[in-house]
Short mmCIF file of C-alpha atoms (C1' of nucleotides) in Angstrom, two decimals:
data_model
loop_
_atom_site.label_atom_id
_atom_site.label_comp_id
_atom_site.label_asym_id
_atom_site.label_seq_id
_atom_site.Cartn_x
_atom_site.Cartn_y
_atom_site.Cartn_z
CA UNK G 11 42.56 -118.78 -79.27
CA UNK G 12 40.51 -116.91 -76.71
CA UNK G 13 36.94 -116.35 -77.66
CA UNK G 14 36.12 -112.91 -78.96
CA UNK G 15 34.69 -110.56 -76.40
CA UNK G 16 30.94 -110.13 -76.65
CA UNK G 17 28.82 -107.09 -75.91
CA UNK G 18 25.47 -106.85 -74.17
CA UNK G 19 22.93 -104.45 -72.76
CA UNK G 20 21.14 -105.07 -69.49
CA UNK G 21 18.19 -103.09 -68.21
CA UNK G 22 17.43 -102.12 -64.66
CA UNK G 23 14.97 -99.75 -63.12
CA UNK G 24 17.11 -97.34 -61.13
CA UNK G 25 14.47 -97.23 -58.39
CA UNK G 26 15.18 -100.94 -57.90
CA UNK G 27 18.89 -101.14 -58.72
CA UNK G 28 20.89 -98.34 -60.32
CA UNK G 29 24.43 -98.01 -61.61
CA UNK G 30 25.23 -96.17 -58.38
CA UNK G 31 23.98 -99.17 -56.43
CA UNK G 32 26.35 -101.32 -58.48
CA UNK G 33 29.25 -98.95 -57.89
CA UNK G 34 28.62 -99.04 -54.14
CA UNK G 35 28.00 -102.78 -53.97
CA UNK G 36 30.38 -105.11 -52.18
CA UNK G 37 33.25 -105.82 -54.64
CA UNK G 38 31.29 -103.50 -56.98
CA UNK G 39 29.66 -106.72 -58.11
CA UNK G 40 26.11 -108.01 -58.14
CA UNK G 41 24.24 -111.14 -59.13
CA UNK G 42 21.76 -110.42 -61.91
CA UNK G 43 18.90 -112.44 -60.50
CA UNK G 44 15.20 -112.32 -61.22
CA UNK G 45 15.30 -112.68 -65.00
CA UNK G 46 12.23 -114.69 -66.02
CA UNK G 47 12.28 -114.51 -69.78
CA UNK G 48 13.68 -117.39 -71.81
CA UNK G 49 15.35 -115.30 -74.46
CA UNK G 50 17.05 -113.13 -71.86
CA UNK G 51 18.10 -116.24 -69.95
CA UNK G 52 19.58 -117.77 -73.07
CA UNK G 53 21.63 -114.67 -73.71
CA UNK G 54 22.95 -114.85 -70.16
CA UNK G 55 23.87 -118.50 -70.72
CA UNK G 56 25.99 -117.50 -73.69
CA UNK G 57 27.95 -114.85 -71.76
CA UNK G 58 31.63 -115.32 -71.03
CA UNK G 59 33.84 -113.78 -68.38
CA UNK G 60 35.11 -110.43 -69.64
CA UNK G 61 32.08 -109.71 -71.80
CA UNK G 62 31.16 -106.03 -71.66
CA UNK G 63 27.73 -104.78 -70.64
CA UNK G 64 25.96 -101.50 -71.24
CA UNK G 65 24.02 -100.65 -68.10
CA UNK G 66 20.63 -99.22 -69.06
CA UNK G 67 18.17 -97.41 -66.81
CA UNK G 68 14.59 -98.24 -67.81
CA UNK G 69 11.54 -96.50 -66.41
CA UNK G 70 13.88 -93.61 -65.73
CA UNK G 71 13.85 -89.94 -66.60
CA UNK G 72 15.27 -90.04 -69.12
CA UNK G 73 15.66 -93.72 -69.99
CA UNK G 74 19.36 -94.00 -70.83
CA UNK G 75 22.54 -96.01 -71.06
CA UNK G 76 24.41 -94.85 -67.98
CA UNK G 77 27.63 -96.84 -67.86
CA UNK G 78 29.54 -100.05 -68.34
CA UNK G 79 29.83 -103.30 -66.41
CA UNK G 80 31.63 -106.55 -67.07
CA UNK G 81 30.68 -110.19 -66.69
CA UNK G 82 32.71 -111.72 -63.85
CA UNK G 83 30.82 -114.98 -63.35
CA UNK G 84 29.11 -117.06 -66.02
CA UNK G 85 25.58 -118.43 -65.77
CA UNK G 86 24.52 -120.36 -62.68
CA UNK G 87 21.17 -121.25 -61.14
CA UNK G 88 19.27 -118.25 -59.79
CA UNK G 89 18.42 -119.16 -56.17
CA UNK G 90 15.41 -116.84 -56.06
CA UNK G 91 13.48 -119.29 -58.25
CA UNK G 92 13.37 -121.72 -55.30
CA UNK G 93 12.59 -119.14 -52.61
CA UNK G 94 8.89 -119.12 -51.79
CA UNK G 95 9.23 -115.72 -50.17
CA UNK G 96 10.79 -114.20 -53.24
CA UNK G 97 8.85 -112.23 -55.80
CA UNK G 98 10.48 -114.30 -58.53
CA UNK G 99 9.70 -117.69 -57.01
CA UNK G 100 8.90 -120.26 -59.69
CA UNK G 101 7.09 -123.34 -58.35
CA UNK G 102 7.51 -125.04 -61.73
CA UNK G 103 11.29 -125.00 -61.61
CA UNK G 104 12.83 -128.35 -60.66
CA UNK G 105 16.00 -127.98 -58.53
CA UNK G 106 17.64 -130.85 -60.43
CA UNK G 107 17.23 -128.91 -63.69
CA UNK G 108 16.87 -125.26 -62.70
CA UNK G 109 14.94 -123.24 -65.21
CA UNK G 110 16.41 -119.79 -64.49
CA UNK G 111 20.01 -118.67 -64.50
CA UNK G 112 21.86 -115.53 -63.53
CA UNK G 113 25.34 -114.08 -64.03
CA UNK G 114 27.46 -111.76 -61.92
CA UNK G 115 28.50 -108.39 -63.25
CA UNK G 116 31.00 -105.88 -61.97
CA UNK G 117 31.01 -102.10 -62.19
CA UNK G 118 33.47 -100.68 -64.70
CA UNK G 119 32.48 -97.05 -65.19
CA UNK G 120 29.65 -94.57 -65.09
CA UNK G 121 29.38 -92.16 -68.00
CA UNK G 122 29.81 -88.49 -67.12
CA UNK G 123 26.63 -87.96 -69.10
CA UNK G 124 23.95 -90.61 -69.61
CA UNK G 125 23.24 -91.45 -73.24
CA UNK G 126 19.49 -91.10 -73.45
CA UNK G 127 17.13 -93.22 -75.47
CA UNK G 128 16.34 -90.12 -77.54
CA UNK G 129 20.01 -89.63 -78.36
CA UNK G 130 20.39 -93.26 -79.36
CA UNK G 131 17.40 -92.96 -81.68
CA UNK G 132 19.03 -90.04 -83.46
CA UNK G 133 22.05 -92.12 -84.44
CA UNK G 134 21.63 -93.72 -87.87
CA UNK G 135 24.35 -96.24 -87.03
CA UNK G 136 22.26 -97.51 -84.15
CA UNK G 137 18.97 -97.88 -85.99
CA UNK G 138 19.09 -101.68 -85.81
CA UNK G 139 19.83 -101.88 -82.08
CA UNK G 140 17.59 -104.40 -80.33
CA UNK G 141 16.84 -101.72 -77.74
CA UNK G 142 15.34 -99.45 -80.38
CA UNK G 143 13.11 -102.01 -82.00
CA UNK G 144 9.46 -101.23 -81.59
CA UNK G 145 7.98 -102.88 -78.54
CA UNK G 146 11.34 -104.35 -77.53
CA UNK G 147 11.15 -105.41 -73.90
CA UNK G 148 14.10 -107.77 -73.64
CA UNK G 149 15.94 -107.02 -70.41
CA UNK G 150 19.14 -108.75 -71.55
CA UNK G 151 20.12 -108.25 -75.16
CA UNK G 152 23.11 -108.43 -77.49
CA UNK G 153 24.92 -105.35 -78.82
CA UNK G 154 27.07 -105.58 -81.93
CA UNK G 155 30.74 -104.52 -81.78
CA UNK G 156 29.94 -101.69 -84.22
CA UNK G 157 27.07 -100.46 -82.02
CA UNK G 158 29.29 -100.67 -78.95
CA UNK G 159 32.08 -98.68 -80.59
CA UNK G 160 29.68 -96.07 -81.83
CA UNK G 161 28.01 -95.55 -78.47
CA UNK G 162 31.40 -95.02 -76.86
CA UNK G 163 32.16 -92.29 -79.38
CA UNK G 164 29.03 -90.33 -78.44
CA UNK G 165 29.43 -90.55 -74.67
"C1'" DG Z 22 -2.18 -125.91 -82.97
"C1'" DC Z 23 -5.02 -121.82 -82.50
"C1'" DC Z 24 -6.03 -117.85 -80.13
"C1'" DA Z 25 -8.36 -115.16 -76.30
"C1'" DA Z 26 -7.31 -113.76 -71.85
"C1'" DC Z 27 -4.12 -112.31 -68.79
"C1'" DG Z 28 0.07 -110.31 -66.59
"C1'" DT Z 29 4.17 -107.58 -67.41
"C1'" DT Z 30 7.29 -104.16 -69.45
"C1'" DG Z 31 8.53 -99.69 -70.12
"C1'" DG Z 32 8.00 -95.25 -72.73
"C1'" DC Z 33 5.32 -91.43 -72.33
"C1'" DG R 25 -1.25 -93.35 -64.34
"C1'" DC R 26 -2.07 -94.87 -69.10
"C1'" DC R 27 -1.73 -98.11 -72.45
"C1'" DA R 28 0.58 -100.51 -76.59
"C1'" DA R 29 3.31 -104.31 -77.31
"C1'" DC R 30 4.75 -108.44 -75.91
"C1'" DG R 31 5.21 -113.35 -73.71
"C1'" DT R 32 2.76 -116.95 -71.47
"C1'" DT R 33 -1.14 -119.78 -70.29
"C1'" DG R 34 -4.83 -122.71 -70.96
"C1'" DG R 35 -9.36 -124.00 -73.08
"C1'" DC R 36 -10.81 -126.04 -77.03
#
DNA sequence: GCCAACGTTGGC
DNA sequence: GCCAACGTTGGC
């Protein structure tokens, strides 16, 4: 039995990397490096190929879910943790047991209209979304199948 | 093990 | 640019 497909939401500041950047990327794929939060890392470690990802623009006007991507490579060591020149360099990470992982995701589609944070908040069915929890800053987070389905109906 | 200080996230 | 909320660090 194949494992059931899982759903996620990943945040990116469009000024740094937007859904258009993903669409234009080589193979329409990118490595999701730079995550330095244990909970977010653990969620990436539990991702499987084929898992579906809501692409969210944070620090955007408006902040919004803007499209869909898919996991095409499961968790592997994030090389930026060992790169002294990199902003995300982590001197505490031991190369024999790397602390930080990343996954690769591929562009699937961009919504014709972004689904803004305000719109999401208005949906009673989405009231328990991790994204909408007060003070929620997790950059990689799970989405339930029901939340996923509902969001696709309001796009 | 507590908790103050600090750095970061991200909406506004 | 502001600042509330959060995660991490480190002194004790």
